[in-house]
PDB file of C-alpha atoms in Angstrom:
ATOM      1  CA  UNK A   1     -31.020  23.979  10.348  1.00  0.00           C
ATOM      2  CA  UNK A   2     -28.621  25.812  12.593  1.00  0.00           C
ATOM      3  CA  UNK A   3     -28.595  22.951  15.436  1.00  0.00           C
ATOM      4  CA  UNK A   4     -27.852  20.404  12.257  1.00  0.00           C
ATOM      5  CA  UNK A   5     -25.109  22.627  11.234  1.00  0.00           C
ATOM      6  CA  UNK A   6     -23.795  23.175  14.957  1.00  0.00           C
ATOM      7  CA  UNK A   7     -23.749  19.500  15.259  1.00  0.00           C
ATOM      8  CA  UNK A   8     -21.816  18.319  12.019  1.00  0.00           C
ATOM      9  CA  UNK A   9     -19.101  21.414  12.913  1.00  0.00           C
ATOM     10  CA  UNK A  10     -18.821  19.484  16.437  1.00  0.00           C
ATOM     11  CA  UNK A  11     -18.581  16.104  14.686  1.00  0.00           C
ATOM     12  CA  UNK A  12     -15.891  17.157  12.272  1.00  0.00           C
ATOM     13  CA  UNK A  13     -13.407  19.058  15.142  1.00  0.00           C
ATOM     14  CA  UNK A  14     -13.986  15.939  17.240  1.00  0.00           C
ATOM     15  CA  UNK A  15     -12.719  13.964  14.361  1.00  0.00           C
ATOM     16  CA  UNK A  16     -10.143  15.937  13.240  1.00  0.00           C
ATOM     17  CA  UNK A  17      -8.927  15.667  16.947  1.00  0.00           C
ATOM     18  CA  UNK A  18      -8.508  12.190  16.390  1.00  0.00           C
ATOM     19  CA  UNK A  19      -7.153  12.280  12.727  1.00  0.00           C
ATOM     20  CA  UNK A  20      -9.419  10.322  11.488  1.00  0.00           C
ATOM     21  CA  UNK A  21     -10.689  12.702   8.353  1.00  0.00           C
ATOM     22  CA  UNK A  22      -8.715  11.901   5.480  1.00  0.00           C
ATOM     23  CA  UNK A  23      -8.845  14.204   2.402  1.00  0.00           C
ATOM     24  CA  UNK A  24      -8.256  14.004  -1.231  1.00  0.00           C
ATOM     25  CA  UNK A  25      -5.548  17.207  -1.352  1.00  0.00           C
ATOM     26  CA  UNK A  26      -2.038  15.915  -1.887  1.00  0.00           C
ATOM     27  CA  UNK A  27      -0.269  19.214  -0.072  1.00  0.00           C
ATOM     28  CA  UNK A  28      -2.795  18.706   2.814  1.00  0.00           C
ATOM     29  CA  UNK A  29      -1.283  14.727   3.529  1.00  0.00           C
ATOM     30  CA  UNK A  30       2.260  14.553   1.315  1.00  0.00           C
ATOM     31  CA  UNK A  31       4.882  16.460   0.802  1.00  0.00           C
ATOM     32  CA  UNK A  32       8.003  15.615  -1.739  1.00  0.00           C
ATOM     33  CA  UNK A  33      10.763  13.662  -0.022  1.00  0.00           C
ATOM     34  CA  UNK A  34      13.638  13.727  -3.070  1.00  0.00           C
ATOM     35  CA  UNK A  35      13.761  15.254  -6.547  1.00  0.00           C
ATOM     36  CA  UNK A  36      11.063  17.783  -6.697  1.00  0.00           C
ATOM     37  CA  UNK A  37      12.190  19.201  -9.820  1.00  0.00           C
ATOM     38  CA  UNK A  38      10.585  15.956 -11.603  1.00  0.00           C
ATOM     39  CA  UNK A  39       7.060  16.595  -9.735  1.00  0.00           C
ATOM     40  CA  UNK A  40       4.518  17.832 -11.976  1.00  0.00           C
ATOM     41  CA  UNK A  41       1.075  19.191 -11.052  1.00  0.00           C
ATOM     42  CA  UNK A  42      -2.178  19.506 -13.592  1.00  0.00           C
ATOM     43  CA  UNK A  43      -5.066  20.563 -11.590  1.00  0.00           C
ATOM     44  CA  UNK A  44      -5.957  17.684  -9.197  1.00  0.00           C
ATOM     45  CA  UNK A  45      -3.512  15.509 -11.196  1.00  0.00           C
ATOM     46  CA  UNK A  46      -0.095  14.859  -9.603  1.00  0.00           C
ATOM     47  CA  UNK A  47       2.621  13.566 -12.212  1.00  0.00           C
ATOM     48  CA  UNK A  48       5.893  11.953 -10.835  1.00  0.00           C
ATOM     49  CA  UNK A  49       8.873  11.676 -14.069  1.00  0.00           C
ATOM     50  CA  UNK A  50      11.451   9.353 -13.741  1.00  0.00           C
ATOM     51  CA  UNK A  51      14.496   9.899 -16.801  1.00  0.00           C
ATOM     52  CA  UNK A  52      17.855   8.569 -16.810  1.00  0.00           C
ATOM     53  CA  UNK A  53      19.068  11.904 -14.196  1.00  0.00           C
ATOM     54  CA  UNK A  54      16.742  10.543 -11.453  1.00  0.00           C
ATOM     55  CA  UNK A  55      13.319   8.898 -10.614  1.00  0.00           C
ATOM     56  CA  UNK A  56      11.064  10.816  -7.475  1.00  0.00           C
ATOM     57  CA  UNK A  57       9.063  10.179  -4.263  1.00  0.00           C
ATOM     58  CA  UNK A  58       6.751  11.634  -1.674  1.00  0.00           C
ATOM     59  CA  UNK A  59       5.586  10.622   1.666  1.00  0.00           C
ATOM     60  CA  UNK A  60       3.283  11.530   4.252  1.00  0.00           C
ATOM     61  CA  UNK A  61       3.441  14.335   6.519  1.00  0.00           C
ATOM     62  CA  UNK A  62       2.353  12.357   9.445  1.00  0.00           C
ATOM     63  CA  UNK A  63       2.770   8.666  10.731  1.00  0.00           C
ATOM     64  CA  UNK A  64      -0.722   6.588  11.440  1.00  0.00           C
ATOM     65  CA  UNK A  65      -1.343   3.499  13.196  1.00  0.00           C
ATOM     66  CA  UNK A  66      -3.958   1.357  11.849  1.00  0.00           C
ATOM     67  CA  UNK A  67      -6.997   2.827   8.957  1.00  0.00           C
ATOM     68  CA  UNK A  68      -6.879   2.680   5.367  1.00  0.00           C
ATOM     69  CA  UNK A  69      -4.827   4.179   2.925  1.00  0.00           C
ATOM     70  CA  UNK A  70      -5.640   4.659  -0.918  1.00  0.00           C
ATOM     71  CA  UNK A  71      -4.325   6.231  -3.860  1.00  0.00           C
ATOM     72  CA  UNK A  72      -5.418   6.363  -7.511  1.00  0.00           C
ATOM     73  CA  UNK A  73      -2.879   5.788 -10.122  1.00  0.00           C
ATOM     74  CA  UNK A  74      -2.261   5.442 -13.846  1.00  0.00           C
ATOM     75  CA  UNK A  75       0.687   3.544 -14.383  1.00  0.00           C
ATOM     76  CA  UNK A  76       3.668   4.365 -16.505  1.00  0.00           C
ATOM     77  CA  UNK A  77       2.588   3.865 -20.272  1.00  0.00           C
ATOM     78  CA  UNK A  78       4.189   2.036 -23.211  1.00  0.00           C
ATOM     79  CA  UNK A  79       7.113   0.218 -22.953  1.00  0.00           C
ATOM     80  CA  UNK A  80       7.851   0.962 -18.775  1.00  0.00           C
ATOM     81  CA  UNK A  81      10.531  -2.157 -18.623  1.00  0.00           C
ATOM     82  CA  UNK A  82      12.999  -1.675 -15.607  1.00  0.00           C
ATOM     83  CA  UNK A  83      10.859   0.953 -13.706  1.00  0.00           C
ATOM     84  CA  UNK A  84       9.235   0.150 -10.860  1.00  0.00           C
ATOM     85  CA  UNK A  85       6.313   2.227  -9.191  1.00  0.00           C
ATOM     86  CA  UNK A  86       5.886   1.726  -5.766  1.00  0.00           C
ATOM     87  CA  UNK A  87       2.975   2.385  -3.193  1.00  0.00           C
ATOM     88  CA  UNK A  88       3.832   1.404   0.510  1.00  0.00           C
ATOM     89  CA  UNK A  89       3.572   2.061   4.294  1.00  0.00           C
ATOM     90  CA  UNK A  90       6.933   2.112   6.645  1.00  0.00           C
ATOM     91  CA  UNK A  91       8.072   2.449   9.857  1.00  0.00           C
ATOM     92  CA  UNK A  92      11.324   3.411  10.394  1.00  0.00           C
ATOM     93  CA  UNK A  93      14.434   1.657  11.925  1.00  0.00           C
ATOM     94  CA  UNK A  94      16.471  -1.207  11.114  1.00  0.00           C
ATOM     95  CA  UNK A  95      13.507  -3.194  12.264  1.00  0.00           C
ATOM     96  CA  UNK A  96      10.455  -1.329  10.434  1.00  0.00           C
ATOM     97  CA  UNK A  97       7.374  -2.936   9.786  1.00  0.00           C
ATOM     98  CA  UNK A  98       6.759  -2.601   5.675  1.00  0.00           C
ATOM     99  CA  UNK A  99       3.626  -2.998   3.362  1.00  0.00           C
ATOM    100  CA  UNK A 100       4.219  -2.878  -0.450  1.00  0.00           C
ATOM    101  CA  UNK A 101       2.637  -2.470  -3.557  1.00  0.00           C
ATOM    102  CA  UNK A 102       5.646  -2.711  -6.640  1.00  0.00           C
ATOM    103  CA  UNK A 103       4.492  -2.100 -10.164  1.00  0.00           C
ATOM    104  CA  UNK A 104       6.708  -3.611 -12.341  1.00  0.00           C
ATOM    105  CA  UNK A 105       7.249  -2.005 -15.768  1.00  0.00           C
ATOM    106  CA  UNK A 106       7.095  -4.152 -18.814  1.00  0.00           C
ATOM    107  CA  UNK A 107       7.556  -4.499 -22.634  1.00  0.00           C
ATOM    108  CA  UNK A 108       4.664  -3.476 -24.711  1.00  0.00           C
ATOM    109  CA  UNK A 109       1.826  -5.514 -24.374  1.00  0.00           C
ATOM    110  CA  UNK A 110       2.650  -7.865 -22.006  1.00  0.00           C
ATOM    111  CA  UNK A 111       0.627  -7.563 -18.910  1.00  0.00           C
ATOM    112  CA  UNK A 112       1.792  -5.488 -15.808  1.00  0.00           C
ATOM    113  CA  UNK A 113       2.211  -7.337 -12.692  1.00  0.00           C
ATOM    114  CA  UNK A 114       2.334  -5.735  -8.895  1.00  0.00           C
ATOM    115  CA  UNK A 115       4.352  -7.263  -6.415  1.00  0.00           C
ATOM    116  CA  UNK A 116       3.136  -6.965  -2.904  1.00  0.00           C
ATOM    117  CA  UNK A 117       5.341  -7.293   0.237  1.00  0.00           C
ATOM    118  CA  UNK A 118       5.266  -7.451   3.715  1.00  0.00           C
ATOM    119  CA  UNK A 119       8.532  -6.625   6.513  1.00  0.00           C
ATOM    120  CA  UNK A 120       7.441  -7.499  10.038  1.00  0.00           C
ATOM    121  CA  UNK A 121      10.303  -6.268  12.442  1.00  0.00           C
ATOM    122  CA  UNK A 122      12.500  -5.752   9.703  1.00  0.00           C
ATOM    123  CA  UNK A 123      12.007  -9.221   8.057  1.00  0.00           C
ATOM    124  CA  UNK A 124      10.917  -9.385   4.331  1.00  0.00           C
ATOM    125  CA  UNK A 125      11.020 -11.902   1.607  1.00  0.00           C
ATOM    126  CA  UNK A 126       7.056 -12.329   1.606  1.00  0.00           C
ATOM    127  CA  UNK A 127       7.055 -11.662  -2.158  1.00  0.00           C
ATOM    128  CA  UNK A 128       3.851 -12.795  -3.841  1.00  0.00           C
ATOM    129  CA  UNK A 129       3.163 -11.314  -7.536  1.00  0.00           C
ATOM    130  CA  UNK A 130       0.329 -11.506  -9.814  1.00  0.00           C
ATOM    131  CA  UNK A 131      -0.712  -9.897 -13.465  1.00  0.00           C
ATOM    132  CA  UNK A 132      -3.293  -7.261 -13.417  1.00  0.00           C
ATOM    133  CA  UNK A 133      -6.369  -8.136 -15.119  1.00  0.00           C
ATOM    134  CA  UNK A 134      -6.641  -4.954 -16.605  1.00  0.00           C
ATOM    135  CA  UNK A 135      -4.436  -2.321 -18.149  1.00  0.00           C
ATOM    136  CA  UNK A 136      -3.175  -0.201 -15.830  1.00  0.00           C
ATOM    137  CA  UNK A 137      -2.093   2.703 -18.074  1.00  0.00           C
ATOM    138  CA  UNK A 138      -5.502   4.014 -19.628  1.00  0.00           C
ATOM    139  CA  UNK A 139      -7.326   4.980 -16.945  1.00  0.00           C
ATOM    140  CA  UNK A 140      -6.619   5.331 -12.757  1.00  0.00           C
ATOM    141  CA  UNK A 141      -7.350   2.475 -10.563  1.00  0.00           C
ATOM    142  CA  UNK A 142      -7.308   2.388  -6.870  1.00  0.00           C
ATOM    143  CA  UNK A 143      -4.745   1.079  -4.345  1.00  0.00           C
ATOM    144  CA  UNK A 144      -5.501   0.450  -0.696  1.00  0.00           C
ATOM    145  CA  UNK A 145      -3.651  -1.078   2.393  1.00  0.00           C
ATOM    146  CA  UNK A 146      -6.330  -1.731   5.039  1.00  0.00           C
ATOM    147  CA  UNK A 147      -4.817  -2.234   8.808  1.00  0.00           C
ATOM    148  CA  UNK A 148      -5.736  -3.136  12.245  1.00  0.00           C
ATOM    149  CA  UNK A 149      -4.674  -5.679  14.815  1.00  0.00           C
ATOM    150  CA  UNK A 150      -6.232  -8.613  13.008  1.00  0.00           C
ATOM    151  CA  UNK A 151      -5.036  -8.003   9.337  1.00  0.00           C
ATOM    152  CA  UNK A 152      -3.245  -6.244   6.782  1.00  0.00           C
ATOM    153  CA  UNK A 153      -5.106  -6.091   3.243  1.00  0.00           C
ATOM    154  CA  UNK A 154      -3.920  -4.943  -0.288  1.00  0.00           C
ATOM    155  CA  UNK A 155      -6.981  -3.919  -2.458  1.00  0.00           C
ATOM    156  CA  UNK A 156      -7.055  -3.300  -6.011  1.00  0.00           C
ATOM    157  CA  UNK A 157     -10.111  -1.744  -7.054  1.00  0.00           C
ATOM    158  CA  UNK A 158     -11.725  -2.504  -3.234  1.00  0.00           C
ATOM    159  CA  UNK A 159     -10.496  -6.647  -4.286  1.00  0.00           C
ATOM    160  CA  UNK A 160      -8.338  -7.705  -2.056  1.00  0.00           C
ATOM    161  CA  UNK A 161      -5.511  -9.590  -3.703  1.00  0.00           C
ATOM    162  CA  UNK A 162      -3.596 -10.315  -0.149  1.00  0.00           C
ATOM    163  CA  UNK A 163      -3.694 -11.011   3.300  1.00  0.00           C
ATOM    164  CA  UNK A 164      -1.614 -10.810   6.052  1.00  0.00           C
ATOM    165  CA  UNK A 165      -3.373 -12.558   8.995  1.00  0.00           C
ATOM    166  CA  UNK A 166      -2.613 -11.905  12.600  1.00  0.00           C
ATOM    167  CA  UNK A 167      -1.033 -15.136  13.929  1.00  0.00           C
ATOM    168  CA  UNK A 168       0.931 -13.664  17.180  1.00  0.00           C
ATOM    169  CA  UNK A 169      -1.046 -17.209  18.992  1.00  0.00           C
ATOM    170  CA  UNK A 170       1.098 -19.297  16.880  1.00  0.00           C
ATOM    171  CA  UNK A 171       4.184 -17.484  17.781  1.00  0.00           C
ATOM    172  CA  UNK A 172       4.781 -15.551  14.530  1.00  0.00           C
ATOM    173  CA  UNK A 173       5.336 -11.467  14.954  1.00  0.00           C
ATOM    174  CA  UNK A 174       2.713  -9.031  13.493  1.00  0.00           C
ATOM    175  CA  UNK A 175       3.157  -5.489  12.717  1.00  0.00           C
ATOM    176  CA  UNK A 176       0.768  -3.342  15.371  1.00  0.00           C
ATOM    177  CA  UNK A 177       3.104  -1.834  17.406  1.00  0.00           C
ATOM    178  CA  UNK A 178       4.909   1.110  15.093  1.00  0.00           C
ATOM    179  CA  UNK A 179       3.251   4.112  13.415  1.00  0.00           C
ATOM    180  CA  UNK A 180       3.961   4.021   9.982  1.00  0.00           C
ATOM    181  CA  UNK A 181       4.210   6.634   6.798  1.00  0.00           C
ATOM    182  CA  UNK A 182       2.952   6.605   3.658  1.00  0.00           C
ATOM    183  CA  UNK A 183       5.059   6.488   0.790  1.00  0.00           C
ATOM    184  CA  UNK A 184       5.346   6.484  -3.359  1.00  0.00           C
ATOM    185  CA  UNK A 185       8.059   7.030  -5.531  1.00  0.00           C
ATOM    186  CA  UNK A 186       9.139   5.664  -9.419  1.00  0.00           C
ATOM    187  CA  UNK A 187      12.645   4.336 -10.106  1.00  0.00           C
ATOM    188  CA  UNK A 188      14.832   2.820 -12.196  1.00  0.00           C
ATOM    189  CA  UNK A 189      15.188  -1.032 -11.221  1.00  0.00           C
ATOM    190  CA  UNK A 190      16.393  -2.856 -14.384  1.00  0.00           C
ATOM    191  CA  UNK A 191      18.409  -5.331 -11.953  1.00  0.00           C
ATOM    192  CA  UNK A 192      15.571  -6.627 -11.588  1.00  0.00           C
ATOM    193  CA  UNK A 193      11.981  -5.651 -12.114  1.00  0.00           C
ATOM    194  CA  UNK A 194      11.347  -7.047 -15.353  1.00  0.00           C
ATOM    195  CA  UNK A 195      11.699 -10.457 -16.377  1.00  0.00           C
ATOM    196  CA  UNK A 196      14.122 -10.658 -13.293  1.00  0.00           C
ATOM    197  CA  UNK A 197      16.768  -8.393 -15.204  1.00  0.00           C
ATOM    198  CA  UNK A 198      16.769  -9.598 -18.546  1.00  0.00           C
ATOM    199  CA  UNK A 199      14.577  -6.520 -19.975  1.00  0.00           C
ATOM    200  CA  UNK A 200      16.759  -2.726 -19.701  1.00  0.00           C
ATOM    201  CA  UNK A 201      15.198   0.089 -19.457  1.00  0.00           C
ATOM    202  CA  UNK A 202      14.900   1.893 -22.636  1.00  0.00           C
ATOM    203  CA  UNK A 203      15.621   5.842 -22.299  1.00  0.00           C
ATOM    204  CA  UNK A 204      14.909   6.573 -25.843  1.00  0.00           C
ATOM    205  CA  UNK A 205      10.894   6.161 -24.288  1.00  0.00           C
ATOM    206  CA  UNK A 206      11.870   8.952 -21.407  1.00  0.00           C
ATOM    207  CA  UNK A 207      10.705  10.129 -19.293  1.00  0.00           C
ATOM    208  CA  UNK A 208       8.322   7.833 -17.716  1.00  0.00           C
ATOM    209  CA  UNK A 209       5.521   9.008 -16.083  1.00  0.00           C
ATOM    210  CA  UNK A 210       3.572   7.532 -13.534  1.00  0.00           C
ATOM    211  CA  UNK A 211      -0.155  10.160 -12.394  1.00  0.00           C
ATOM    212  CA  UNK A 212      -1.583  10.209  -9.488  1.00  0.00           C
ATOM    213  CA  UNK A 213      -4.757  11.850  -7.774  1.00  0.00           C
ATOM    214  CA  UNK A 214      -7.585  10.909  -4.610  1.00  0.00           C
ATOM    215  CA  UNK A 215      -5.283  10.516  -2.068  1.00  0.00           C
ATOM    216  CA  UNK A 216      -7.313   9.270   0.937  1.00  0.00           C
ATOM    217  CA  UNK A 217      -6.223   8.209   4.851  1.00  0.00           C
ATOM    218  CA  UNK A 218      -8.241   7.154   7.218  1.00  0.00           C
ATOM    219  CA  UNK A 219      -6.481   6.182  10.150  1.00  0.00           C
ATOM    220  CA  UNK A 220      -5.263   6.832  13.880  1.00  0.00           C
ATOM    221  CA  UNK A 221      -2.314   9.908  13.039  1.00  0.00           C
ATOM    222  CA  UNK A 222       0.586   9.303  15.635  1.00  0.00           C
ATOM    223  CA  UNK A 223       2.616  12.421  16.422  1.00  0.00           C
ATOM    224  CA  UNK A 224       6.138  12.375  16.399  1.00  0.00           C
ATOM    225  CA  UNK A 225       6.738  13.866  19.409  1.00  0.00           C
ATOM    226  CA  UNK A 226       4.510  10.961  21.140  1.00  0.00           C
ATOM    227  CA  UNK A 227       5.967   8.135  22.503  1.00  0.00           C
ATOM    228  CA  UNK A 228       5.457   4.681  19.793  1.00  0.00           C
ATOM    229  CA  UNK A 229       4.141   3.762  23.567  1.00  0.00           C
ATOM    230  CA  UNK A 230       1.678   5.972  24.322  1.00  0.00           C
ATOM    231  CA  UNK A 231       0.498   6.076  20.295  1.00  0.00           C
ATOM    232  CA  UNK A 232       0.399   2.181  20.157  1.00  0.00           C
ATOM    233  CA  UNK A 233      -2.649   2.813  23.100  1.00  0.00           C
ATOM    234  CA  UNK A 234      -4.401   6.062  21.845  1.00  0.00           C
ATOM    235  CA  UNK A 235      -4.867   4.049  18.491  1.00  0.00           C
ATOM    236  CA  UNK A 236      -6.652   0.790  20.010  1.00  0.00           C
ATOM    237  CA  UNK A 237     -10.002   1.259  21.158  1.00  0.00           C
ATOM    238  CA  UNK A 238     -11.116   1.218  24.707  1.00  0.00           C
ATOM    239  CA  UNK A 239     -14.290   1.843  26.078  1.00  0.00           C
ATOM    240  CA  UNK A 240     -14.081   5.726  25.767  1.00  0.00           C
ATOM    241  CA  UNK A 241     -13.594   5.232  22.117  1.00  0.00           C
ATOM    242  CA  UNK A 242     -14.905   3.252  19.016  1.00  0.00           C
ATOM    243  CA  UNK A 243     -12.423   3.208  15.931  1.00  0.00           C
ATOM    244  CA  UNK A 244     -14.181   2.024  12.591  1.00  0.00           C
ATOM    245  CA  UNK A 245     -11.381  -0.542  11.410  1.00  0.00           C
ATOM    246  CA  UNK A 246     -12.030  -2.337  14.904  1.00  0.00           C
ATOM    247  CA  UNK A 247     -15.320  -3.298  14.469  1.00  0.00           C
ATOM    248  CA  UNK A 248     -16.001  -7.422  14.206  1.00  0.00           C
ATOM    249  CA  UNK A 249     -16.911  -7.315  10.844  1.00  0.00           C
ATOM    250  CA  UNK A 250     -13.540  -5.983   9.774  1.00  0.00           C
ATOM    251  CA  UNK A 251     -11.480  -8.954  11.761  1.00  0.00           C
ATOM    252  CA  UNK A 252     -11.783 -11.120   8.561  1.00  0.00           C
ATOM    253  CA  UNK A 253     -12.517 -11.158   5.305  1.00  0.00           C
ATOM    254  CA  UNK A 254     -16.299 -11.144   4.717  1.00  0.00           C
ATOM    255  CA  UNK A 255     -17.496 -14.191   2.097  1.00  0.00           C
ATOM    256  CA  UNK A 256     -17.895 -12.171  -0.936  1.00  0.00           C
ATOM    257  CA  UNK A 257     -14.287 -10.816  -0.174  1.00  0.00           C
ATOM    258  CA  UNK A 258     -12.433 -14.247   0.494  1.00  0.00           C
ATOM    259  CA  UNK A 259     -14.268 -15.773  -3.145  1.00  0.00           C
ATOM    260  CA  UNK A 260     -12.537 -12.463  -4.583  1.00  0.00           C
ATOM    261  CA  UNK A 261      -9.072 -13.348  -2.658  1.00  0.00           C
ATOM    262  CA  UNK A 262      -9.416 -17.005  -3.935  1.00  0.00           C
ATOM    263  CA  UNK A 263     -10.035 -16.181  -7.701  1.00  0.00           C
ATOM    264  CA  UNK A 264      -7.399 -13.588  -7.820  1.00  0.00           C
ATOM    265  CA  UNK A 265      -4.848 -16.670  -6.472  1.00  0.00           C
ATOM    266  CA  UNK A 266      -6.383 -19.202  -9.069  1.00  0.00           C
ATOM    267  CA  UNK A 267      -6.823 -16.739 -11.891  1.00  0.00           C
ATOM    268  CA  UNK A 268      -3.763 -14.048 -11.786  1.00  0.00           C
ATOM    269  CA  UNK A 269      -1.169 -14.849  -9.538  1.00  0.00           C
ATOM    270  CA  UNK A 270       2.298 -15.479 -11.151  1.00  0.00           C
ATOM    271  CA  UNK A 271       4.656 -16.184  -8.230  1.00  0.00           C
ATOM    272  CA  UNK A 272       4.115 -16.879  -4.099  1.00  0.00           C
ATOM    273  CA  UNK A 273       6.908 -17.095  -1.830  1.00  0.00           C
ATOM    274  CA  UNK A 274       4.798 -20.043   0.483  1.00  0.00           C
ATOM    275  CA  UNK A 275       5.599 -22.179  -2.707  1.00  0.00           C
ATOM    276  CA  UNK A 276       9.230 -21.578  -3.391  1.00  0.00           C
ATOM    277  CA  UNK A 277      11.025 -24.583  -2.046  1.00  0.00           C
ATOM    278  CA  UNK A 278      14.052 -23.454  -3.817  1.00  0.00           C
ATOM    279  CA  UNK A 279      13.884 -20.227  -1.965  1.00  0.00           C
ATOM    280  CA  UNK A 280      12.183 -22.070   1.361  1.00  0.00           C
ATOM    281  CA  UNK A 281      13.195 -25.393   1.543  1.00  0.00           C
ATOM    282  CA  UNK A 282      10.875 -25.564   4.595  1.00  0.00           C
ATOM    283  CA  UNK A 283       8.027 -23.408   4.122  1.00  0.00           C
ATOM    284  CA  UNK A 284       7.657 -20.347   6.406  1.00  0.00           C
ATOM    285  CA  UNK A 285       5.574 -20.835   9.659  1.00  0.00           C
ATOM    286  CA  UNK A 286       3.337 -18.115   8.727  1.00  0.00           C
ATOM    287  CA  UNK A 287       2.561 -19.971   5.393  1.00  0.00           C
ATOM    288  CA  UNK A 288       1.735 -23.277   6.825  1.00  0.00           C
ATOM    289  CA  UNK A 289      -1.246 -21.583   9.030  1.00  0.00           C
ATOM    290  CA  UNK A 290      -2.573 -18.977   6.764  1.00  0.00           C
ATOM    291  CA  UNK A 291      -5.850 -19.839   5.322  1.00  0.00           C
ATOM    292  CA  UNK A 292      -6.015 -17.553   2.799  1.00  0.00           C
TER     293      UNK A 292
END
């Protein structure tokens, strides 16, 4: 029993050397980045309020390169038209790499769509958006951005909903080279978030809340007092080392997982930036190869 014990203590230093355990503690990962008078904490349950004085964010204490990310959130209830809740990873820069996850309030009883995005040396405009095929606001559903040098995936509920393939042997950039927070905040965004503008925000149905709890990373952490250099190589693995999100099997999507990808395009997506040929007269390069 001792030797067992002795051996999962040396296990769990060796990984927490490498920052690879995550854990489910919001002080122990996040801190509040702006308005932490509208933070609200119920046990294990973290509340962020957003009223017409100010919305609020967090982000992590640290910076990772590559892993998995997930939160568990119930979304803003009831008529949440013009907020937005957002869920994202950033580097920082005028030419950050950016993953996003942007819940997009609504009138009462429509559904609630997420709008995922993705900034690769500080170029956007990859909006795709889809409805939810559930209702966000009764119970907590999970969120995940999955990374490594082949591919960046948004989950919902462990489905992935989008892919962002590594295509650097066509010529088109991919983001693997910049350690990157983790980040979530609510907002006011009636310019835009709902119905593209048309729907205000209501305050009479302040404030709106948005709850979170499970907060979960685990990926390569990248001091700031390292070089992006010498991060970039401790986080790839070599011969010495063996980080989970490079094994083979996590290069692509698996077959149960691309049948998932393909119904959530057929069934619930609402808008893809490949197909706007107002937007994209010609379609973007990275469109024309992806095979998801």
């Amino acid at each position: 029993m001792a030797v067992s014990v002795t051996l999962f203590l040396v296990v769990f230093v060796a990984l927490v050397s490498l920052g690879l355990v995550s854990s489910a503690k919001f002080e122990e990962l996040f801190q509040p980045s702006w308005a932490m008078d509208h933070f609200m904490y119920e046990g294990e349950l973290l509340k962020l309020k957003l009223d017409n004085f100010s919305g609020a964010g967090f982000a992590s204490k640290s910076k990772y390169m590559f892993g998995k990310v997930s939160i568990q959130i119930k979304l803003v209830e009831g008529d949440s038209a013009g907020t937005v809740t957002a869920f994202y990873m950033s580097s920082d820069g005028p030419n950050h790499n950016e993953f996003d996850f942007e819940f997009l309030g609504n009138t009462t009883g429509e559904p609630y769509s997420v709008q995922t995005n993705v900034y690769v040396n500080g170029v956007g405009n990859r909006e795709q958006r889809l409805n939810l095929w559930f209702d966000p606001t009764t119970e907590f559903h999970s969120y995940s951005l999955f990374w490594n040098q082949r591919q960046v995936v948004f989950l919902v509920d462990e489905t992935p909903i989008r892919v962002h393939t590594n295509m650097e042997n066509k010529g088109i950039p991919f983001p693997k080279d910049q350690a990157m927070g983790v980040y979530s905040s609510i907002w006011n965004a009636d310019d835009w978030a709902t119905q593209g503008g048309r729907v205000k925000t209501d305050w009479t149905h302040a404030p709106f809340i948005a709850t979170y709890k499970n907060f979960e990373i685990d990926g390569c952490e990248c001091p700031v007092t390292v070089a992006a250099v010498d991060n970039a190589k401790k986080c790839v693995s070599s011969a010495e080392r063996r980080y989970w999100w490079d094994e083979p099997t996590l290069s692509e999507l698996n077959v149960h997982q691309s049948h998932q990808l393909l119904w959530v395009k057929a069934k619930h997506m609402v808008y893809d930036y490949c197909t706007d040929t107002a937007r994209f007269p010609v379609m973007p390069t990275e469109c024309v190869h992806h095979r998801h």
